[in-house]
Short mmCIF file of C-alpha atoms in Angstrom, two decimals:
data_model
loop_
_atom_site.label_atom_id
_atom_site.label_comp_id
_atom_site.label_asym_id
_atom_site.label_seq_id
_atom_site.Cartn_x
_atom_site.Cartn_y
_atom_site.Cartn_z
CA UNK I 1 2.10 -35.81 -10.56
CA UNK I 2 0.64 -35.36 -6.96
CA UNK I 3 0.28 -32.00 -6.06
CA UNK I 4 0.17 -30.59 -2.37
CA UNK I 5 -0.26 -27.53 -0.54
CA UNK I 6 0.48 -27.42 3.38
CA UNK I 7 1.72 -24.94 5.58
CA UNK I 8 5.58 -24.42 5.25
CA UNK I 9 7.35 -24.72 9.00
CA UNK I 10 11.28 -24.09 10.17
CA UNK I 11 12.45 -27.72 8.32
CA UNK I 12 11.25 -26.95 4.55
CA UNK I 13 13.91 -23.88 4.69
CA UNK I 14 16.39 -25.96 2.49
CA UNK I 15 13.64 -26.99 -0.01
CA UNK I 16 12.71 -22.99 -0.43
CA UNK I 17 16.25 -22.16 -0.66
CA UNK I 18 16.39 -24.46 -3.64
CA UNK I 19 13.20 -23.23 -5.38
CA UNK I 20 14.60 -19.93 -4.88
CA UNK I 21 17.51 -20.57 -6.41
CA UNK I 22 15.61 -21.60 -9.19
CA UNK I 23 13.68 -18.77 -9.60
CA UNK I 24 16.93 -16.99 -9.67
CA UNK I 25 18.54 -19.04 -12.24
CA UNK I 26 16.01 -18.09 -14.79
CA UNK I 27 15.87 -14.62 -14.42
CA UNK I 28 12.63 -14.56 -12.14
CA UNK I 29 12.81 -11.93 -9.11
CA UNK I 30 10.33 -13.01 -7.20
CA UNK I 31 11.03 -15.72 -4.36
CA UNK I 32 9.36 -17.28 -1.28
CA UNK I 33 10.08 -16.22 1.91
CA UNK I 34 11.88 -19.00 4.54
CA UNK I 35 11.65 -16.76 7.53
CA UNK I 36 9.02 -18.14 10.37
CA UNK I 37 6.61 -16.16 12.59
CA UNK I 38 6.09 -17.13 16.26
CA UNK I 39 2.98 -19.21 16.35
CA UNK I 40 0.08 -17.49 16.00
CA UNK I 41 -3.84 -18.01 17.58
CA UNK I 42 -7.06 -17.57 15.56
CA UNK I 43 -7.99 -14.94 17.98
CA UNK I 44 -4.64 -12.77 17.40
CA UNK I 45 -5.67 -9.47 15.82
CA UNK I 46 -3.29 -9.76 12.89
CA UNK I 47 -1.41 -12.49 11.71
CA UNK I 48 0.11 -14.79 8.35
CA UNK I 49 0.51 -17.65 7.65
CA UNK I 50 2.88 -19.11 4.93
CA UNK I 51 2.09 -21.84 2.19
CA UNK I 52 4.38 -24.20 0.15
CA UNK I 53 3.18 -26.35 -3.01
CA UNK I 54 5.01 -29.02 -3.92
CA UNK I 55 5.55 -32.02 -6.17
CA UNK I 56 4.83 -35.44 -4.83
CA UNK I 57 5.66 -34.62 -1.78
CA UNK I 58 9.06 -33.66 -1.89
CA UNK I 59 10.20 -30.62 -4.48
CA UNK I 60 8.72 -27.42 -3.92
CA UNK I 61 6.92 -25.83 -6.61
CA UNK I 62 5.49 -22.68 -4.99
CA UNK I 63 4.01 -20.72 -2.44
CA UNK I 64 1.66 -17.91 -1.04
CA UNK I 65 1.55 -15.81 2.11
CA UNK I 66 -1.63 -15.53 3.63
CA UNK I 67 -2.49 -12.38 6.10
CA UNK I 68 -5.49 -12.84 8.19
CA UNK I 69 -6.85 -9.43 9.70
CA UNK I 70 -10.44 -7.57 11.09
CA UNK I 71 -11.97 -5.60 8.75
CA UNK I 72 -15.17 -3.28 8.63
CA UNK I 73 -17.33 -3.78 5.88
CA UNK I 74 -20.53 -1.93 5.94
CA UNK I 75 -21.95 -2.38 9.28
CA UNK I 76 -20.38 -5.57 10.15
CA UNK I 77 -16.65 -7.22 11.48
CA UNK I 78 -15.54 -9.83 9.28
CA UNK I 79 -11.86 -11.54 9.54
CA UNK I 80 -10.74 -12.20 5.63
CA UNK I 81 -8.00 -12.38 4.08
CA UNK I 82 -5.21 -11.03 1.86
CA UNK I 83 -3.21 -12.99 -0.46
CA UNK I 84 0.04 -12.27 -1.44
CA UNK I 85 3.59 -12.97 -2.82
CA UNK I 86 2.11 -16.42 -4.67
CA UNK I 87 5.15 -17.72 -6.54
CA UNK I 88 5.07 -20.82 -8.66
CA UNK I 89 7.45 -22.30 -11.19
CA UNK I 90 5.32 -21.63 -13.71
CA UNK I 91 6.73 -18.10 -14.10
CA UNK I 92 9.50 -20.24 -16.03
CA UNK I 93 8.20 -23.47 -16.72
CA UNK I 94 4.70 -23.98 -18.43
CA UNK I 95 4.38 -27.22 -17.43
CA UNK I 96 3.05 -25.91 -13.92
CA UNK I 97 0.94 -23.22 -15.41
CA UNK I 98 -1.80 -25.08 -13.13
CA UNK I 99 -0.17 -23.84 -10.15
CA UNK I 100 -1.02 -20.09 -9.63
CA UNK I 101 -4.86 -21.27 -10.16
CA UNK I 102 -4.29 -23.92 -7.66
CA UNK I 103 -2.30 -21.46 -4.78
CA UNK I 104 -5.61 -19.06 -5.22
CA UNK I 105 -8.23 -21.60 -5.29
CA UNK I 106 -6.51 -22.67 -2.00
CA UNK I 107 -6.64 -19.61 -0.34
CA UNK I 108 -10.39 -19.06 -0.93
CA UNK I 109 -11.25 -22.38 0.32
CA UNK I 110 -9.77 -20.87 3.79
CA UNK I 111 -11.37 -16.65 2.89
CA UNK I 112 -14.26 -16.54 0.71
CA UNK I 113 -13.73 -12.94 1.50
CA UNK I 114 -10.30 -12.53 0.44
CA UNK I 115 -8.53 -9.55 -1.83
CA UNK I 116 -5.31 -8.78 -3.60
CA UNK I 117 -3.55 -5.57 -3.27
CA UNK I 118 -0.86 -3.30 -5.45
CA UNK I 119 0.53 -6.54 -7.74
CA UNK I 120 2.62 -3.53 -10.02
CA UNK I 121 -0.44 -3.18 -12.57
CA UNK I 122 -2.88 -4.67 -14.93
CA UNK I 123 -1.11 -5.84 -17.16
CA UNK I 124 1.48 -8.35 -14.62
CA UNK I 125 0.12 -11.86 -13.89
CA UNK I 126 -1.55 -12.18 -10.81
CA UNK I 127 -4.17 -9.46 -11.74
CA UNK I 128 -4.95 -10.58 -15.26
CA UNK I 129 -5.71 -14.25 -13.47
CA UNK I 130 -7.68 -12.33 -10.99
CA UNK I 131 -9.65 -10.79 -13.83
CA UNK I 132 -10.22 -14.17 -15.65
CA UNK I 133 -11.38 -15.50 -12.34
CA UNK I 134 -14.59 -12.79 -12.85
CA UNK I 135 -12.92 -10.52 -9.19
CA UNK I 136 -13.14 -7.07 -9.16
CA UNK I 137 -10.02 -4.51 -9.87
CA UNK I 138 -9.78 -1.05 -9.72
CA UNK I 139 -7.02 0.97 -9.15
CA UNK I 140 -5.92 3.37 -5.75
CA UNK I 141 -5.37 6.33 -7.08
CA UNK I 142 -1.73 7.87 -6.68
CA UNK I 143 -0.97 11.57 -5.75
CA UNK I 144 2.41 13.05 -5.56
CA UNK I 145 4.05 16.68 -4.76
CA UNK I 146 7.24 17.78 -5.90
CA UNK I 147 8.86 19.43 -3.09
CA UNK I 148 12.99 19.93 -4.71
CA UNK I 149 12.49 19.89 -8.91
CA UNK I 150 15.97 19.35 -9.37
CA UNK I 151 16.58 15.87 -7.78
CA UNK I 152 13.04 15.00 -9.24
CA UNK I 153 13.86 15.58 -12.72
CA UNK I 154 17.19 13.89 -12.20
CA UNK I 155 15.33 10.48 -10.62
CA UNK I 156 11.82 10.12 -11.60
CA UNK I 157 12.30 6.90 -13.66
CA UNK I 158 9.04 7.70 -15.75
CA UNK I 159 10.18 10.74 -17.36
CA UNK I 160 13.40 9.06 -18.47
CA UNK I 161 12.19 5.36 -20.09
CA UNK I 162 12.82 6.73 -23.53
CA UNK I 163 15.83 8.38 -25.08
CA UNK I 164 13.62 11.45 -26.34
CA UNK I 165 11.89 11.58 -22.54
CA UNK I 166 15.85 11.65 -21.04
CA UNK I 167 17.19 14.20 -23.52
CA UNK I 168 13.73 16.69 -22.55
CA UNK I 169 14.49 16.08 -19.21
CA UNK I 170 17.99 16.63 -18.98
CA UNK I 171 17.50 19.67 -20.91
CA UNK I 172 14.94 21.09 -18.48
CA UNK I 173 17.34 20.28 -15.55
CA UNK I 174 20.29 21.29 -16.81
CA UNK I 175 18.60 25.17 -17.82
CA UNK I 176 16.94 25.72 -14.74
CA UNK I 177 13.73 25.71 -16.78
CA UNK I 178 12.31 22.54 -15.31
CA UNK I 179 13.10 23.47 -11.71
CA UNK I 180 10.77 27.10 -12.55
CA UNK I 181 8.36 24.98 -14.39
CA UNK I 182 7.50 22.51 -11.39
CA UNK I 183 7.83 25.42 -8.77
CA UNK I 184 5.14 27.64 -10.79
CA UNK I 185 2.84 24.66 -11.32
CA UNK I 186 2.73 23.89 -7.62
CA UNK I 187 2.58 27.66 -6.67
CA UNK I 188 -0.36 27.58 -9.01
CA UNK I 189 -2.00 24.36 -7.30
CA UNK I 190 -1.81 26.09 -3.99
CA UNK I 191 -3.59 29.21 -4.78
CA UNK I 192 -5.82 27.36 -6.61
CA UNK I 193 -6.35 25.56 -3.83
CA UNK I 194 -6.45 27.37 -0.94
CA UNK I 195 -9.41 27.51 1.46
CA UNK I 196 -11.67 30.24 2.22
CA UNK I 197 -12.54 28.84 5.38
CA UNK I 198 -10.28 29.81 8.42
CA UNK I 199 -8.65 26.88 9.43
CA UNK I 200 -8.47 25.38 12.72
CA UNK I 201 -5.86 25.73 14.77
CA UNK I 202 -3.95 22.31 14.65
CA UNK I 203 -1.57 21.15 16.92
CA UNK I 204 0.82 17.99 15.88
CA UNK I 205 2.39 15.98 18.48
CA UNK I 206 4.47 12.71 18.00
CA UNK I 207 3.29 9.56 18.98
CA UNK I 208 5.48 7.48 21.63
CA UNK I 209 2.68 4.88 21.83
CA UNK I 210 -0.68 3.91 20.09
CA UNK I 211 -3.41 4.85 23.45
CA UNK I 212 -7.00 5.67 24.04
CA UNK I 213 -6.85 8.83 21.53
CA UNK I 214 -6.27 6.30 18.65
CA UNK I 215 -9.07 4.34 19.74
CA UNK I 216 -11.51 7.61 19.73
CA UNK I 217 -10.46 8.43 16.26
CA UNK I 218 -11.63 5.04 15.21
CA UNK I 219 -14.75 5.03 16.93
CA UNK I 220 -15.71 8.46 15.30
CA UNK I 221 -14.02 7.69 12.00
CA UNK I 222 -15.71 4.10 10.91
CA UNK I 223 -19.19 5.33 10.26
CA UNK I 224 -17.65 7.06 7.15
CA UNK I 225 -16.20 3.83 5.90
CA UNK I 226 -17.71 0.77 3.89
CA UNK I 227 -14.55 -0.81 3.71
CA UNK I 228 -11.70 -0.29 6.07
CA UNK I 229 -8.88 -2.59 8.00
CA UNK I 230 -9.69 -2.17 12.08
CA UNK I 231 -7.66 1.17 12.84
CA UNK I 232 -7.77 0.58 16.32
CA UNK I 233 -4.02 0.70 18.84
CA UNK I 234 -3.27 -2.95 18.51
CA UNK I 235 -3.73 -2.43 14.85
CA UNK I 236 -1.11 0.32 15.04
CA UNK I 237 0.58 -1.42 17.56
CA UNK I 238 1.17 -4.65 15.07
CA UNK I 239 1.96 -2.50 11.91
CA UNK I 240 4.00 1.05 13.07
CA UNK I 241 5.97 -0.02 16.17
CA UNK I 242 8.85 0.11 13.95
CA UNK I 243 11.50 3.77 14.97
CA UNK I 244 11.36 4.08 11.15
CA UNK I 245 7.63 5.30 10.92
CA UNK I 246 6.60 9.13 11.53
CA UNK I 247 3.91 8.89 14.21
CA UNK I 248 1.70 12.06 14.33
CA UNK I 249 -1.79 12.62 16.16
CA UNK I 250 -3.64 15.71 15.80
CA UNK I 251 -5.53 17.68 18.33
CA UNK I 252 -7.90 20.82 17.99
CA UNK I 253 -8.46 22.36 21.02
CA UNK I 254 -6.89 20.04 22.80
CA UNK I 255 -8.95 17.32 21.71
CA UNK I 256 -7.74 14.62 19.25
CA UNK I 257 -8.98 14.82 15.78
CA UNK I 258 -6.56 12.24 13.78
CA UNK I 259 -3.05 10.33 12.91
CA UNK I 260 -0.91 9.91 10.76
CA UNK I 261 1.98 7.55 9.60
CA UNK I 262 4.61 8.54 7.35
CA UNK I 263 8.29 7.66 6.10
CA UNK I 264 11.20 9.87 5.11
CA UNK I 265 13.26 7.37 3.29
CA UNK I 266 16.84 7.97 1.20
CA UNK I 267 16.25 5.71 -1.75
CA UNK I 268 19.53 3.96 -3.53
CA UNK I 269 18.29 3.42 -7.31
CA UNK I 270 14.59 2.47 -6.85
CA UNK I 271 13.17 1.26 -9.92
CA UNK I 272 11.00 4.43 -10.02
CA UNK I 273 12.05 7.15 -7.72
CA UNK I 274 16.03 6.73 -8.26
CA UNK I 275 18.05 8.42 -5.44
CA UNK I 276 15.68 11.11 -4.31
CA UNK I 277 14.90 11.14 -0.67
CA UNK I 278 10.83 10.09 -0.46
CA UNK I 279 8.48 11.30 1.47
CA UNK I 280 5.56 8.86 1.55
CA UNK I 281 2.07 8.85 3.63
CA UNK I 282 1.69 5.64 4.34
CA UNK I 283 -1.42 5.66 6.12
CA UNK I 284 -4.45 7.85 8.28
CA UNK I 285 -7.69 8.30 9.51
CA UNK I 286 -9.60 11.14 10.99
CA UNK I 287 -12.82 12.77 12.47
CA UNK I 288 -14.30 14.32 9.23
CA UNK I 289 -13.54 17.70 8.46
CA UNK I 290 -9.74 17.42 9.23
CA UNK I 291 -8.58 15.05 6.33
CA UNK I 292 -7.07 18.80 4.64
CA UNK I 293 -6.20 20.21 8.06
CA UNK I 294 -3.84 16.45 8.41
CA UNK I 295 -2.29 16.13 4.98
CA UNK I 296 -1.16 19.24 5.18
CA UNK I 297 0.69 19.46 8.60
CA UNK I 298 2.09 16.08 7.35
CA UNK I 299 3.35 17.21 4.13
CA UNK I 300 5.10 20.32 6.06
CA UNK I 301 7.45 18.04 8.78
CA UNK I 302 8.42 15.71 5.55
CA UNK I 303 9.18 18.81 3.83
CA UNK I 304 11.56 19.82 7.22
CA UNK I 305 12.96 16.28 6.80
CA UNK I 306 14.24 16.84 3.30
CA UNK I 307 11.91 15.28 0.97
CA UNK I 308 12.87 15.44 -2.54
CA UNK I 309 8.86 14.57 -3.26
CA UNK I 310 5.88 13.11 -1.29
CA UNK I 311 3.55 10.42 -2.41
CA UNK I 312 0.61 8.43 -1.44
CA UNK I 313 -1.97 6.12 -2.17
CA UNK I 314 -5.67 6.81 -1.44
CA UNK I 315 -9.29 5.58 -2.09
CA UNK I 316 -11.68 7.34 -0.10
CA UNK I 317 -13.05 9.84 -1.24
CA UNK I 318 -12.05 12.40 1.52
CA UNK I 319 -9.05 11.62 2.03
CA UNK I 320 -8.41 12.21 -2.12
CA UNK I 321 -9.82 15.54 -2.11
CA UNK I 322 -7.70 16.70 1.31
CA UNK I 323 -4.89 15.88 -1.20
CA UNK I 324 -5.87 17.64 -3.84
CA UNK I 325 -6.73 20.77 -1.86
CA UNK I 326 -3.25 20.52 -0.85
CA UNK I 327 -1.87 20.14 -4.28
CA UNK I 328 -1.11 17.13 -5.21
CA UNK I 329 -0.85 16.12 -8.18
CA UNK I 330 -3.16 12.74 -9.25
CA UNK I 331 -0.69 10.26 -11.29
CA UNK I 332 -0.55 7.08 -13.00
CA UNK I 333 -0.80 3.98 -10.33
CA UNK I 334 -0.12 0.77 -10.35
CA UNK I 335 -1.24 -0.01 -7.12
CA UNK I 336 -4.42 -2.26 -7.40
CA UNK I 337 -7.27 -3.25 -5.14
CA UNK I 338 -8.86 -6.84 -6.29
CA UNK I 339 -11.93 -8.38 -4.54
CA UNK I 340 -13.12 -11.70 -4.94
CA UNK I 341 -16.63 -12.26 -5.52
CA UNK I 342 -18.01 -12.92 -2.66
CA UNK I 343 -16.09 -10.03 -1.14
CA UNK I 344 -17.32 -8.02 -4.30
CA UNK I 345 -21.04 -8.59 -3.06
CA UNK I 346 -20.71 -7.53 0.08
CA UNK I 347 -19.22 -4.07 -1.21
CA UNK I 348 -22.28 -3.48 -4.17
CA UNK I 349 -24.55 -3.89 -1.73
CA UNK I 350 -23.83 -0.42 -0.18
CA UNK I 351 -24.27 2.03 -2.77
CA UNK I 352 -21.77 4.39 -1.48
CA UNK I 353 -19.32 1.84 -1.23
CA UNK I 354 -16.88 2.85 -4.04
CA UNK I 355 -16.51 6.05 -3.02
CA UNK I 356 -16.06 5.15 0.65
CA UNK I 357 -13.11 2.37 0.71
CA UNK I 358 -10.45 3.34 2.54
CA UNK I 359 -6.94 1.80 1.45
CA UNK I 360 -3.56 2.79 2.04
CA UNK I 361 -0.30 1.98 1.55
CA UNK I 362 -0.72 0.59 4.92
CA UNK I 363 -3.20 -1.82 4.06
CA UNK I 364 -2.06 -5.25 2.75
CA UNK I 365 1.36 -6.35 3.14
CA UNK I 366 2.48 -2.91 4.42
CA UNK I 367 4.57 0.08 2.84
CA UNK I 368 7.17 -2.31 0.88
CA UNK I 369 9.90 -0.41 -1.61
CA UNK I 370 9.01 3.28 0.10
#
């Protein structure tokens, strides 16, 4: 069999339709993409690129999507990569078992710095290859806040998986004792929480564009970081131009002090949240000392919006304690960060590193299913 992987264009759409419908056939839920960005130059800021494997030439077999994007790492710039959505026909044939190995060795020969992110757990396929492949995986730690207990208890997919898990938590709903449970627990968190320290006096504004305040926020933010994507405007400008994002920016005295960039979304039957309407911080970055100050003026206008509960993802270490000093509760996540080695070394070389990674939601490919 002759193997080959190339760059997919606008005339292999047919030939991904069919190994779609493939996929499809067997029960698989994944599938490749066929839709086709504008051409792109090394020198854009951002941009992907799409890959097809396929079988002597002619049958596709698979596929990977490729995102190319400036990142800080330490001290220093470096362009790597993130692969994502790899796809092969081994997820129901193992006589390509070959071809995950094949899509990722492919993708470091063009990043040696390259990483995975989210991939839905441990124990899923992509990161247990990752792990045989000797890359690094932790996970991003989730936080949540219930803000309505009754449309939580009715959704949240985890506390209903098992009959005895439904039956607690229909009882709890049904009583009332559920919704006085969750509201004493968070009353709790906040006074447990709250600051002795007089806050500042915050003022939130909307962002119409990404301008020169964005860019002073990253300039005074990156020290803090090891490892962070380039949060300059045309970062935001690529990612958030979208009418569906909350745009905030922050100002103390009338000078700027941070962002923030949020959804409000109405869910129909997510796999985890139900129905509920989700609040979700999708991504941020600040001068230090106003992480708290942020979350929290955040957390208020998706309350406003009707936010059944609020959730993020977060690795740096002060962004996870502003949520925790606004009570958020730390959860089970499946969202995880993999390295590859050589990206690995350039992170253990900075002691503070682990501590001092900033990803988001925002990072990879984006705030998909929120």
């Amino acid at each position: 069999m002759d193997y080959l992987i190339r760059e997919s264009n606008q005339g292999d759409k047919d030939k991904i339709h069919d190994f779609n419908k493939e996929l499809k056939s067997n029960g698989i839920n994944y599938s490749l993409t066929s839709s086709f960005q504008k051409e792109f130059k090394e020198s854009d800021f951002i941009f992907e690129r799409k890959f097809i494997l396929t079988e002597n030439k002619i049958k596709v077999i698979g596929g990977y999507t490729l995102k190319s994007q400036w990142f800080k790492i330490n001290d220093d710039l470096f362009q790597i990569g993130y692969y994502y959505n790899p796809v092969t026909a081994g997820l129901f044939n193992k006589k390509y078992n070959i071809c995950g190995v094949l899509l990722l060795h492919d993708a470091q020969k063009k990043y040696g710095n390259l990483f995975c992110l989210g991939m839905g757990g441990y124990s899923e396929s992509l990161p247990k290859l990752l792990k045989g492949l000797n890359w690094n995986l932790q996970k991003v730690p989730f936080f949540f806040k219930v803000c309505n207990p009754y449309p939580f208890l009715k959704n949240i997919k985890y506390l209903n998986n098992t009959k005895f898990k439904s039956f607690l938590t229909t009882l709890m709903s049904n009583s009332g004792l559920g919704w006085l449970g969750i509201k004493i627990f968070f009353l709790l968190m906040s006074l447990f929480c709250v600051r002795i320290k007089k806050e500042s006096n915050i003022i939130v504004k909307e962002m119409g564009d990404f301008d020169e305040n964005v860019e002073f926020v990253w300039e005074k933010a990156k020290e803090y970081n090891s490892f962070i994507a380039v949060r300059n405007s045309e970062y935001l400008r690529t990612l958030y131009s979208n009418n569906k994002f909350i745009k905030l920016k922050f100002f103390d005295s009338g000078k700027i002090v941070g962002w923030s960039i949020s959804l409000c979304t109405q869910l129909d039957n997510h796999k985890q949240f139900g129905y509920m309407k989700l609040g979700s911080i999708v991504d941020c970055l600040s001068l230090k000392g106003y992480e708290t100050s942020i979350i929290k003026k955040t957390s208020q206008i998706l309350k406003k919006k009707g936010a059944d509960l609020i959730v993020s993802n977060q690795s740096h270490i002060f962004w996870k304690n502003a949520f925790k000093m606004n009570s958020f509760v730390n959860g089970p996540s499946n969202f995880i960060f993999a390295s590859s080695t050589a990206l690995s070394k350039k992170l253990e070389s900075n002691i503070k590193s682990k501590n001092h990674i900033h990803l988001t939601r925002g990072d990879g490919d984006g705030p998909i299913n929120l």
